[in-house]
Amino acid sequence: MRQGIAIVAFTDRGETLAKTLGAALGGSVSRAGSGDVSFRAWTREMFSAREALIFVGATGIAVRAVAPHLKSKAEDPAVVVVDETGQFVIPLVSGHLGGANALARRIAALLDATPVITTATDLNRVFAVDLWAKRQGMTVLQPERIKRVSAKRLAGARVDISCPWPIAGEAPEGVTLGQGSDVIVDVRPCAGEALQLVPHALVLGVGCRRGTTAEQIETVFRRFCGARGILPQAIRATASIDRKQDEAGLLAFCEKHGWPVRFFTAEALMAAAGDFSASAFVLETVGADNVCERSAVLCAGGALLEKKYAAEGVTLALALTPPQLDWSC
């Protein structure tokens, strides 16, 4: 999981500016060509490790440096260029989903510089679906479809969005809540050509036999998602019983996905309200008649969405925390 900002400079003057930005933004500062790591190696490492890269220098240098590493707007970090005199700030990559436009504006405010924003939806002040998805904490499932939605708004056509949960506030100009002919918000895969946005609204409850490996849990998890029609991108956290706090396979599985895991006592699990699949054997073994369903509900603070799925000594269930969406973008 990417974290933090990395800043690189190429000249003495640029390094002074880079240090100013590092102090203000909390980023690490490097000088190209110094130390034991080459600029090419620095770019490769930082591109995969950091949320944002700031190049203090010429735009061409930055373009050539990041070009071999570009994948997609949904995966690439923000890349921003600042000239060494601090006059212009240029977002190069991931303007919306990666936050490069917002970072460029922030840097420009710090330096009293000019942000050079070229994104069409920003310039024309129309609804940007990818920016909205980012602000609402949703994953864009098919980033290649963003341009189709943006093109409709730029052409003056309305965009139709389907969402099973309420969206607070007034919809932006040119946006209609309807059947989702253009955009669908859901935790389950949807057919058709609409762009799908996935809110991080689910908690995965997990039970497993002692010594179960991360690979075994992953295999069952993939089957579970396929059988129940769930998008893994919708999961925001995991939960289990406190007896599993030292279960290496479970912890490794959660770490791989970047999900925090919360553990509950047997007493807390049994106090959970709801209709759960009870097992006398599990009750006798761990003190609670169900681990996966009860822990998911407790952690989510919402209703059970998918009941227990059991295979190869692993039990899984899902609970839903209805996403709190609004129209801010």
mmCIF file of C-alpha atoms in Angstrom:
data_model
loop_
_atom_site.group_PDB
_atom_site.id
_atom_site.type_symbol
_atom_site.label_atom_id
_atom_site.label_comp_id
_atom_site.label_asym_id
_atom_site.label_seq_id
_atom_site.Cartn_x
_atom_site.Cartn_y
_atom_site.Cartn_z
ATOM 1 C CA MET A 1 0.000 0.000 0.000
ATOM 2 C CA ARG A 2 1.440 3.343 -1.056
ATOM 3 C CA GLN A 3 2.083 5.937 1.652
ATOM 4 C CA GLY A 4 3.562 9.402 1.784
ATOM 5 C CA ILE A 5 5.181 11.806 -0.646
ATOM 6 C CA ALA A 6 8.639 11.592 -2.233
ATOM 7 C CA ILE A 7 10.346 14.720 -3.581
ATOM 8 C CA VAL A 8 13.404 14.832 -5.823
ATOM 9 C CA ALA A 9 15.473 17.782 -7.005
ATOM 10 C CA PHE A 10 18.277 18.180 -9.541
ATOM 11 C CA THR A 11 20.027 21.466 -8.676
ATOM 12 C CA ASP A 12 21.046 23.411 -5.577
ATOM 13 C CA ARG A 13 18.204 25.864 -6.047
ATOM 14 C CA GLY A 14 15.760 23.062 -6.687
ATOM 15 C CA GLU A 15 16.923 21.219 -3.579
ATOM 16 C CA THR A 16 16.268 24.281 -1.420
ATOM 17 C CA LEU A 17 12.716 24.446 -2.778
ATOM 18 C CA ALA A 18 12.294 20.682 -2.347
ATOM 19 C CA LYS A 19 13.243 20.950 1.330
ATOM 20 C CA THR A 20 10.673 23.701 1.783
ATOM 21 C CA LEU A 21 8.018 21.447 0.255
ATOM 22 C CA GLY A 22 9.173 18.475 2.316
ATOM 23 C CA ALA A 23 8.813 20.458 5.527
ATOM 24 C CA ALA A 24 5.335 21.670 4.560
ATOM 25 C CA LEU A 25 3.985 18.437 3.096
ATOM 26 C CA GLY A 26 5.816 15.886 5.227
ATOM 27 C CA GLY A 27 7.578 14.282 2.278
ATOM 28 C CA SER A 28 11.052 12.783 1.968
ATOM 29 C CA VAL A 29 13.568 14.805 -0.048
ATOM 30 C CA SER A 30 16.279 13.384 -2.340
ATOM 31 C CA ARG A 31 18.869 14.884 -4.656
ATOM 32 C CA ALA A 32 19.141 13.123 -8.018
ATOM 33 C CA GLY A 33 22.543 11.601 -8.626
ATOM 34 C CA SER A 34 23.660 11.747 -4.991
ATOM 35 C CA GLY A 35 24.248 8.812 -2.668
ATOM 36 C CA ASP A 36 24.289 5.158 -3.639
ATOM 37 C CA VAL A 37 20.929 5.064 -5.418
ATOM 38 C CA SER A 38 20.577 6.198 -9.031
ATOM 39 C CA PHE A 39 17.764 8.495 -10.168
ATOM 40 C CA ARG A 40 16.302 5.665 -12.250
ATOM 41 C CA ALA A 41 16.279 3.339 -9.231
ATOM 42 C CA TRP A 42 14.796 6.080 -7.053
ATOM 43 C CA THR A 43 11.946 6.603 -9.504
ATOM 44 C CA ARG A 44 11.223 2.884 -9.762
ATOM 45 C CA GLU A 45 11.159 2.434 -5.987
ATOM 46 C CA MET A 46 9.158 5.566 -5.164
ATOM 47 C CA PHE A 47 6.638 5.025 -7.960
ATOM 48 C CA SER A 48 5.551 1.745 -6.367
ATOM 49 C CA ALA A 49 5.875 2.845 -2.731
ATOM 50 C CA ARG A 50 4.548 6.422 -2.457
ATOM 51 C CA GLU A 51 1.182 8.084 -2.952
ATOM 52 C CA ALA A 52 2.748 11.035 -4.727
ATOM 53 C CA LEU A 53 6.014 11.980 -6.456
ATOM 54 C CA ILE A 54 7.104 15.593 -6.799
ATOM 55 C CA PHE A 55 9.845 16.466 -9.296
ATOM 56 C CA VAL A 56 11.448 19.853 -8.731
ATOM 57 C CA GLY A 57 12.906 20.520 -12.154
ATOM 58 C CA ALA A 58 12.082 20.198 -15.840
ATOM 59 C CA THR A 59 8.865 18.549 -16.996
ATOM 60 C CA GLY A 60 10.715 16.494 -19.608
ATOM 61 C CA ILE A 61 12.876 14.835 -16.969
ATOM 62 C CA ALA A 62 9.811 13.782 -15.007
ATOM 63 C CA VAL A 63 7.997 12.500 -18.091
ATOM 64 C CA ARG A 64 10.916 10.316 -19.152
ATOM 65 C CA ALA A 65 11.458 9.067 -15.606
ATOM 66 C CA VAL A 66 7.918 7.858 -14.931
ATOM 67 C CA ALA A 67 6.968 6.711 -18.451
ATOM 68 C CA PRO A 68 8.262 3.121 -18.055
ATOM 69 C CA HIS A 69 6.232 2.657 -14.875
ATOM 70 C CA LEU A 70 2.819 3.963 -15.941
ATOM 71 C CA LYS A 71 -0.036 1.447 -15.669
ATOM 72 C CA SER A 72 -3.414 3.164 -15.364
ATOM 73 C CA LYS A 73 -5.093 6.148 -13.756
ATOM 74 C CA ALA A 74 -6.519 3.801 -11.133
ATOM 75 C CA GLU A 75 -3.097 2.473 -10.112
ATOM 76 C CA ASP A 76 -0.510 5.195 -10.695
ATOM 77 C CA PRO A 77 0.494 7.597 -7.914
ATOM 78 C CA ALA A 78 0.126 11.333 -8.306
ATOM 79 C CA VAL A 79 3.041 12.875 -10.203
ATOM 80 C CA VAL A 80 3.591 16.620 -9.960
ATOM 81 C CA VAL A 81 6.331 18.850 -11.407
ATOM 82 C CA VAL A 82 7.435 22.144 -9.832
ATOM 83 C CA ASP A 83 9.935 24.326 -11.675
ATOM 84 C CA GLU A 84 12.966 25.152 -9.536
ATOM 85 C CA THR A 85 11.990 28.826 -9.228
ATOM 86 C CA GLY A 86 8.585 27.887 -7.813
ATOM 87 C CA GLN A 87 6.535 29.698 -10.462
ATOM 88 C CA PHE A 88 4.530 26.819 -11.935
ATOM 89 C CA VAL A 89 3.095 23.565 -10.552
ATOM 90 C CA ILE A 90 2.076 20.937 -13.112
ATOM 91 C CA PRO A 91 0.135 17.742 -12.322
ATOM 92 C CA LEU A 92 1.283 15.113 -14.830
ATOM 93 C CA VAL A 93 -0.298 11.828 -13.782
ATOM 94 C CA SER A 94 -3.442 10.772 -11.857
ATOM 95 C CA GLY A 95 -5.015 14.195 -11.611
ATOM 96 C CA HIS A 96 -8.228 12.965 -10.003
ATOM 97 C CA LEU A 97 -7.927 9.402 -8.684
ATOM 98 C CA GLY A 98 -4.340 9.902 -7.543
ATOM 99 C CA GLY A 99 -4.975 13.415 -6.283
ATOM 100 C CA ALA A 100 -2.334 15.164 -8.428
ATOM 101 C CA ASN A 101 -4.583 18.139 -9.243
ATOM 102 C CA ALA A 102 -5.407 18.705 -5.578
ATOM 103 C CA LEU A 103 -1.750 18.345 -4.614
ATOM 104 C CA ALA A 104 -0.719 20.807 -7.328
ATOM 105 C CA ARG A 105 -3.192 23.365 -6.044
ATOM 106 C CA ARG A 106 -1.936 22.841 -2.496
ATOM 107 C CA ILE A 107 1.685 23.337 -3.558
ATOM 108 C CA ALA A 108 0.738 26.400 -5.605
ATOM 109 C CA ALA A 109 -0.922 27.934 -2.556
ATOM 110 C CA LEU A 110 2.192 27.283 -0.475
ATOM 111 C CA LEU A 111 4.510 28.869 -3.049
ATOM 112 C CA ASP A 112 2.160 31.523 -4.409
ATOM 113 C CA ALA A 113 2.666 29.784 -7.752
ATOM 114 C CA THR A 114 0.417 29.054 -10.731
ATOM 115 C CA PRO A 115 -1.148 25.568 -10.884
ATOM 116 C CA VAL A 116 -1.224 24.397 -14.505
ATOM 117 C CA ILE A 117 -4.385 22.255 -14.573
ATOM 118 C CA THR A 118 -5.274 20.728 -17.936
ATOM 119 C CA THR A 119 -8.047 18.272 -16.999
ATOM 120 C CA ALA A 120 -11.068 19.116 -19.173
ATOM 121 C CA THR A 121 -13.725 18.566 -16.487
ATOM 122 C CA ASP A 122 -11.853 20.919 -14.135
ATOM 123 C CA LEU A 123 -11.436 23.608 -16.767
ATOM 124 C CA ASN A 124 -15.094 23.433 -17.831
ATOM 125 C CA ARG A 125 -16.348 23.063 -14.247
ATOM 126 C CA VAL A 126 -18.473 19.993 -14.945
ATOM 127 C CA PHE A 127 -19.074 16.888 -12.817
ATOM 128 C CA ALA A 128 -15.997 14.620 -12.755
ATOM 129 C CA VAL A 129 -17.064 11.091 -11.865
ATOM 130 C CA ASP A 130 -13.543 9.929 -10.967
ATOM 131 C CA LEU A 131 -13.002 12.865 -8.618
ATOM 132 C CA TRP A 132 -16.388 12.199 -7.021
ATOM 133 C CA ALA A 133 -15.474 8.524 -6.559
ATOM 134 C CA LYS A 134 -12.206 9.457 -4.861
ATOM 135 C CA ARG A 135 -13.831 11.985 -2.522
ATOM 136 C CA GLN A 136 -16.464 9.407 -1.555
ATOM 137 C CA GLY A 137 -13.909 6.658 -0.937
ATOM 138 C CA MET A 138 -15.070 4.414 -3.768
ATOM 139 C CA THR A 139 -13.046 2.206 -6.093
ATOM 140 C CA VAL A 140 -13.444 2.740 -9.847
ATOM 141 C CA LEU A 141 -13.887 -0.733 -11.268
ATOM 142 C CA GLN A 142 -13.342 0.089 -14.957
ATOM 143 C CA PRO A 143 -11.190 3.253 -15.167
ATOM 144 C CA GLU A 144 -11.171 3.065 -18.964
ATOM 145 C CA ARG A 145 -14.893 3.961 -18.903
ATOM 146 C CA ILE A 146 -14.341 7.257 -17.056
ATOM 147 C CA LYS A 147 -13.676 9.122 -20.295
ATOM 148 C CA ARG A 148 -17.057 8.086 -21.704
ATOM 149 C CA VAL A 149 -18.881 9.546 -18.714
ATOM 150 C CA SER A 150 -16.776 12.719 -18.759
ATOM 151 C CA ALA A 151 -17.307 13.109 -22.494
ATOM 152 C CA LYS A 152 -21.089 13.122 -22.012
ATOM 153 C CA ARG A 153 -20.927 15.948 -19.511
ATOM 154 C CA LEU A 154 -18.448 17.919 -21.592
ATOM 155 C CA ALA A 155 -20.839 17.587 -24.539
ATOM 156 C CA GLY A 156 -23.696 18.911 -22.412
ATOM 157 C CA ALA A 157 -25.506 15.569 -22.027
ATOM 158 C CA ARG A 158 -26.856 14.340 -18.716
ATOM 159 C CA VAL A 159 -25.188 11.522 -16.777
ATOM 160 C CA ASP A 160 -27.420 8.872 -15.167
ATOM 161 C CA ILE A 161 -26.262 7.280 -11.893
ATOM 162 C CA SER A 162 -27.805 4.366 -10.010
ATOM 163 C CA CYS A 163 -27.165 3.978 -6.266
ATOM 164 C CA PRO A 164 -29.073 1.831 -3.723
ATOM 165 C CA TRP A 165 -28.138 4.203 -0.874
ATOM 166 C CA PRO A 166 -29.144 7.830 -0.375
ATOM 167 C CA ILE A 167 -26.744 10.536 -1.531
ATOM 168 C CA ALA A 168 -26.869 13.661 0.604
ATOM 169 C CA GLY A 169 -27.127 17.111 -0.911
ATOM 170 C CA GLU A 170 -28.160 18.351 -4.315
ATOM 171 C CA ALA A 171 -26.963 16.466 -7.381
ATOM 172 C CA PRO A 172 -24.515 18.413 -9.568
ATOM 173 C CA GLU A 173 -25.743 20.036 -12.740
ATOM 174 C CA GLY A 174 -26.277 17.462 -15.453
ATOM 175 C CA VAL A 175 -26.399 14.461 -13.086
ATOM 176 C CA THR A 176 -29.542 12.370 -12.559
ATOM 177 C CA LEU A 177 -30.228 9.560 -10.096
ATOM 178 C CA GLY A 178 -31.953 6.857 -12.090
ATOM 179 C CA GLN A 179 -31.349 3.434 -13.624
ATOM 180 C CA GLY A 180 -27.574 3.732 -13.896
ATOM 181 C CA SER A 181 -27.225 3.818 -17.647
ATOM 182 C CA ASP A 182 -23.892 5.601 -17.190
ATOM 183 C CA VAL A 183 -22.694 4.896 -13.635
ATOM 184 C CA ILE A 184 -23.646 2.215 -11.098
ATOM 185 C CA VAL A 185 -22.725 2.288 -7.407
ATOM 186 C CA ASP A 186 -22.830 -1.214 -5.902
ATOM 187 C CA VAL A 187 -20.871 -3.853 -3.976
ATOM 188 C CA ARG A 188 -21.901 -6.574 -6.423
ATOM 189 C CA PRO A 189 -20.699 -6.926 -10.031
ATOM 190 C CA CYS A 190 -23.078 -5.460 -12.586
ATOM 191 C CA ALA A 191 -23.526 -6.413 -16.224
ATOM 192 C CA GLY A 192 -23.519 -3.920 -19.064
ATOM 193 C CA GLU A 193 -21.296 -1.057 -20.147
ATOM 194 C CA ALA A 194 -21.881 1.371 -17.295
ATOM 195 C CA LEU A 195 -18.958 2.538 -15.175
ATOM 196 C CA GLN A 196 -19.142 0.837 -11.776
ATOM 197 C CA LEU A 197 -18.082 2.466 -8.523
ATOM 198 C CA VAL A 198 -17.570 0.261 -5.472
ATOM 199 C CA PRO A 199 -18.019 1.740 -1.978
ATOM 200 C CA HIS A 200 -15.862 0.268 0.792
ATOM 201 C CA ALA A 201 -18.883 -0.775 2.807
ATOM 202 C CA LEU A 202 -18.412 -4.423 3.805
ATOM 203 C CA VAL A 203 -16.807 -6.195 6.751
ATOM 204 C CA LEU A 204 -15.593 -9.755 6.262
ATOM 205 C CA GLY A 205 -16.083 -11.999 9.274
ATOM 206 C CA VAL A 206 -13.614 -14.905 9.396
ATOM 207 C CA GLY A 207 -13.425 -18.139 11.328
ATOM 208 C CA CYS A 208 -10.797 -20.781 10.725
ATOM 209 C CA ARG A 209 -9.161 -23.861 12.169
ATOM 210 C CA ARG A 210 -5.888 -23.417 14.016
ATOM 211 C CA GLY A 211 -2.937 -23.387 11.599
ATOM 212 C CA THR A 212 -4.926 -22.460 8.485
ATOM 213 C CA THR A 213 -2.616 -20.714 6.018
ATOM 214 C CA ALA A 214 -3.184 -17.387 4.304
ATOM 215 C CA GLU A 215 -3.276 -19.198 0.960
ATOM 216 C CA GLN A 216 -6.057 -21.511 2.171
ATOM 217 C CA ILE A 217 -8.116 -18.571 3.418
ATOM 218 C CA GLU A 218 -7.507 -16.730 0.129
ATOM 219 C CA THR A 219 -8.726 -19.714 -1.915
ATOM 220 C CA VAL A 220 -11.939 -19.986 0.082
ATOM 221 C CA PHE A 221 -12.403 -16.218 -0.007
ATOM 222 C CA ARG A 222 -12.234 -16.148 -3.814
ATOM 223 C CA ARG A 223 -14.784 -18.960 -4.040
ATOM 224 C CA PHE A 224 -17.025 -17.151 -1.564
ATOM 225 C CA CYS A 225 -16.974 -13.908 -3.561
ATOM 226 C CA GLY A 226 -17.717 -15.761 -6.776
ATOM 227 C CA ALA A 227 -20.520 -17.844 -5.305
ATOM 228 C CA ARG A 228 -22.223 -14.939 -3.545
ATOM 229 C CA GLY A 229 -21.582 -12.282 -6.184
ATOM 230 C CA ILE A 230 -19.429 -9.926 -4.126
ATOM 231 C CA LEU A 231 -16.698 -7.571 -5.281
ATOM 232 C CA PRO A 232 -13.591 -7.911 -3.075
ATOM 233 C CA GLN A 233 -12.963 -4.187 -3.540
ATOM 234 C CA ALA A 234 -16.039 -3.496 -1.387
ATOM 235 C CA ILE A 235 -14.437 -4.938 1.758
ATOM 236 C CA ARG A 236 -12.965 -2.400 4.161
ATOM 237 C CA ALA A 237 -12.124 -4.517 7.221
ATOM 238 C CA THR A 238 -12.134 -8.017 8.703
ATOM 239 C CA ALA A 239 -13.232 -9.375 12.049
ATOM 240 C CA SER A 240 -12.927 -12.551 14.117
ATOM 241 C CA ILE A 241 -12.815 -13.888 17.680
ATOM 242 C CA ASP A 242 -9.989 -12.828 19.998
ATOM 243 C CA ARG A 243 -8.692 -16.395 20.124
ATOM 244 C CA LYS A 244 -7.431 -15.765 16.572
ATOM 245 C CA GLN A 245 -5.289 -12.720 17.421
ATOM 246 C CA ASP A 246 -2.120 -14.784 16.944
ATOM 247 C CA GLU A 247 -3.342 -16.779 13.935
ATOM 248 C CA ALA A 248 -0.505 -16.197 11.471
ATOM 249 C CA GLY A 249 -2.448 -17.235 8.374
ATOM 250 C CA LEU A 250 -5.378 -14.947 9.160
ATOM 251 C CA LEU A 251 -3.097 -12.000 9.935
ATOM 252 C CA ALA A 252 -1.102 -12.519 6.731
ATOM 253 C CA PHE A 253 -4.312 -12.745 4.682
ATOM 254 C CA CYS A 254 -5.550 -9.428 6.109
ATOM 255 C CA GLU A 255 -2.177 -7.739 5.643
ATOM 256 C CA LYS A 256 -2.005 -8.818 2.005
ATOM 257 C CA HIS A 257 -5.287 -7.049 1.311
ATOM 258 C CA GLY A 258 -4.499 -4.040 3.497
ATOM 259 C CA TRP A 259 -7.527 -4.661 5.699
ATOM 260 C CA PRO A 260 -7.515 -3.846 9.407
ATOM 261 C CA VAL A 261 -8.770 -6.718 11.558
ATOM 262 C CA ARG A 262 -10.783 -6.396 14.742
ATOM 263 C CA PHE A 263 -11.148 -9.146 17.333
ATOM 264 C CA PHE A 264 -14.032 -9.722 19.739
ATOM 265 C CA THR A 265 -14.427 -11.827 22.877
ATOM 266 C CA ALA A 266 -16.812 -14.761 22.884
ATOM 267 C CA GLU A 267 -19.038 -12.844 25.277
ATOM 268 C CA ALA A 268 -19.240 -9.861 22.932
ATOM 269 C CA LEU A 269 -20.001 -12.125 19.976
ATOM 270 C CA MET A 270 -22.842 -13.837 21.812
ATOM 271 C CA ALA A 271 -24.306 -10.451 22.710
ATOM 272 C CA ALA A 272 -24.587 -9.430 19.062
ATOM 273 C CA ALA A 273 -28.159 -8.879 17.904
ATOM 274 C CA GLY A 274 -29.397 -10.776 14.879
ATOM 275 C CA ASP A 275 -30.343 -14.135 13.400
ATOM 276 C CA PHE A 276 -27.162 -16.207 13.087
ATOM 277 C CA SER A 277 -26.217 -19.703 11.960
ATOM 278 C CA ALA A 278 -25.539 -21.524 15.223
ATOM 279 C CA SER A 279 -23.109 -24.411 15.731
ATOM 280 C CA ALA A 280 -23.040 -26.396 18.949
ATOM 281 C CA PHE A 281 -19.520 -27.587 18.149
ATOM 282 C CA VAL A 282 -18.214 -24.039 17.676
ATOM 283 C CA LEU A 283 -19.969 -22.946 20.866
ATOM 284 C CA GLU A 284 -18.281 -25.731 22.838
ATOM 285 C CA THR A 285 -14.895 -25.031 21.217
ATOM 286 C CA VAL A 286 -14.611 -21.224 21.399
ATOM 287 C CA GLY A 287 -17.530 -20.103 23.570
ATOM 288 C CA ALA A 288 -19.574 -18.539 20.749
ATOM 289 C CA ASP A 289 -21.982 -20.401 18.465
ATOM 290 C CA ASN A 290 -20.847 -18.471 15.376
ATOM 291 C CA VAL A 291 -17.701 -16.446 14.730
ATOM 292 C CA CYS A 292 -17.833 -15.178 11.151
ATOM 293 C CA GLU A 293 -21.397 -13.800 11.107
ATOM 294 C CA ARG A 294 -21.383 -12.342 14.594
ATOM 295 C CA SER A 295 -17.961 -10.690 14.282
ATOM 296 C CA ALA A 296 -18.846 -9.184 10.902
ATOM 297 C CA VAL A 297 -22.035 -7.637 12.293
ATOM 298 C CA LEU A 298 -20.310 -6.278 15.395
ATOM 299 C CA CYS A 299 -17.475 -4.725 13.411
ATOM 300 C CA ALA A 300 -19.720 -3.282 10.692
ATOM 301 C CA GLY A 301 -22.372 -1.977 13.054
ATOM 302 C CA GLY A 302 -24.838 -2.982 10.367
ATOM 303 C CA ALA A 303 -26.880 -5.886 9.089
ATOM 304 C CA LEU A 304 -25.655 -9.263 7.876
ATOM 305 C CA LEU A 305 -25.443 -9.239 4.071
ATOM 306 C CA GLU A 306 -24.129 -12.734 3.345
ATOM 307 C CA LYS A 307 -24.533 -15.609 5.796
ATOM 308 C CA LYS A 308 -21.887 -18.180 6.619
ATOM 309 C CA TYR A 309 -19.955 -19.811 3.818
ATOM 310 C CA ALA A 310 -17.865 -22.804 4.941
ATOM 311 C CA ALA A 311 -15.122 -24.706 3.130
ATOM 312 C CA GLU A 312 -11.833 -26.371 4.064
ATOM 313 C CA GLY A 313 -11.978 -25.326 7.697
ATOM 314 C CA VAL A 314 -12.692 -21.672 6.889
ATOM 315 C CA THR A 315 -15.965 -19.821 7.511
ATOM 316 C CA LEU A 316 -16.750 -16.428 5.984
ATOM 317 C CA ALA A 317 -19.630 -13.981 6.211
ATOM 318 C CA LEU A 318 -20.259 -10.359 5.254
ATOM 319 C CA ALA A 319 -21.994 -7.468 6.999
ATOM 320 C CA LEU A 320 -22.835 -4.103 5.489
ATOM 321 C CA THR A 321 -22.193 -0.624 6.809
ATOM 322 C CA PRO A 322 -24.373 1.548 4.539
ATOM 323 C CA PRO A 323 -22.022 4.083 2.934
ATOM 324 C CA GLN A 324 -22.511 7.733 3.857
ATOM 325 C CA LEU A 325 -22.410 9.349 0.434
ATOM 326 C CA ASP A 326 -22.828 12.953 -0.622
ATOM 327 C CA TRP A 327 -22.365 14.904 -3.808
ATOM 328 C CA SER A 328 -19.191 16.720 -2.845
ATOM 329 C CA CYS A 329 -16.353 16.350 -5.342
#
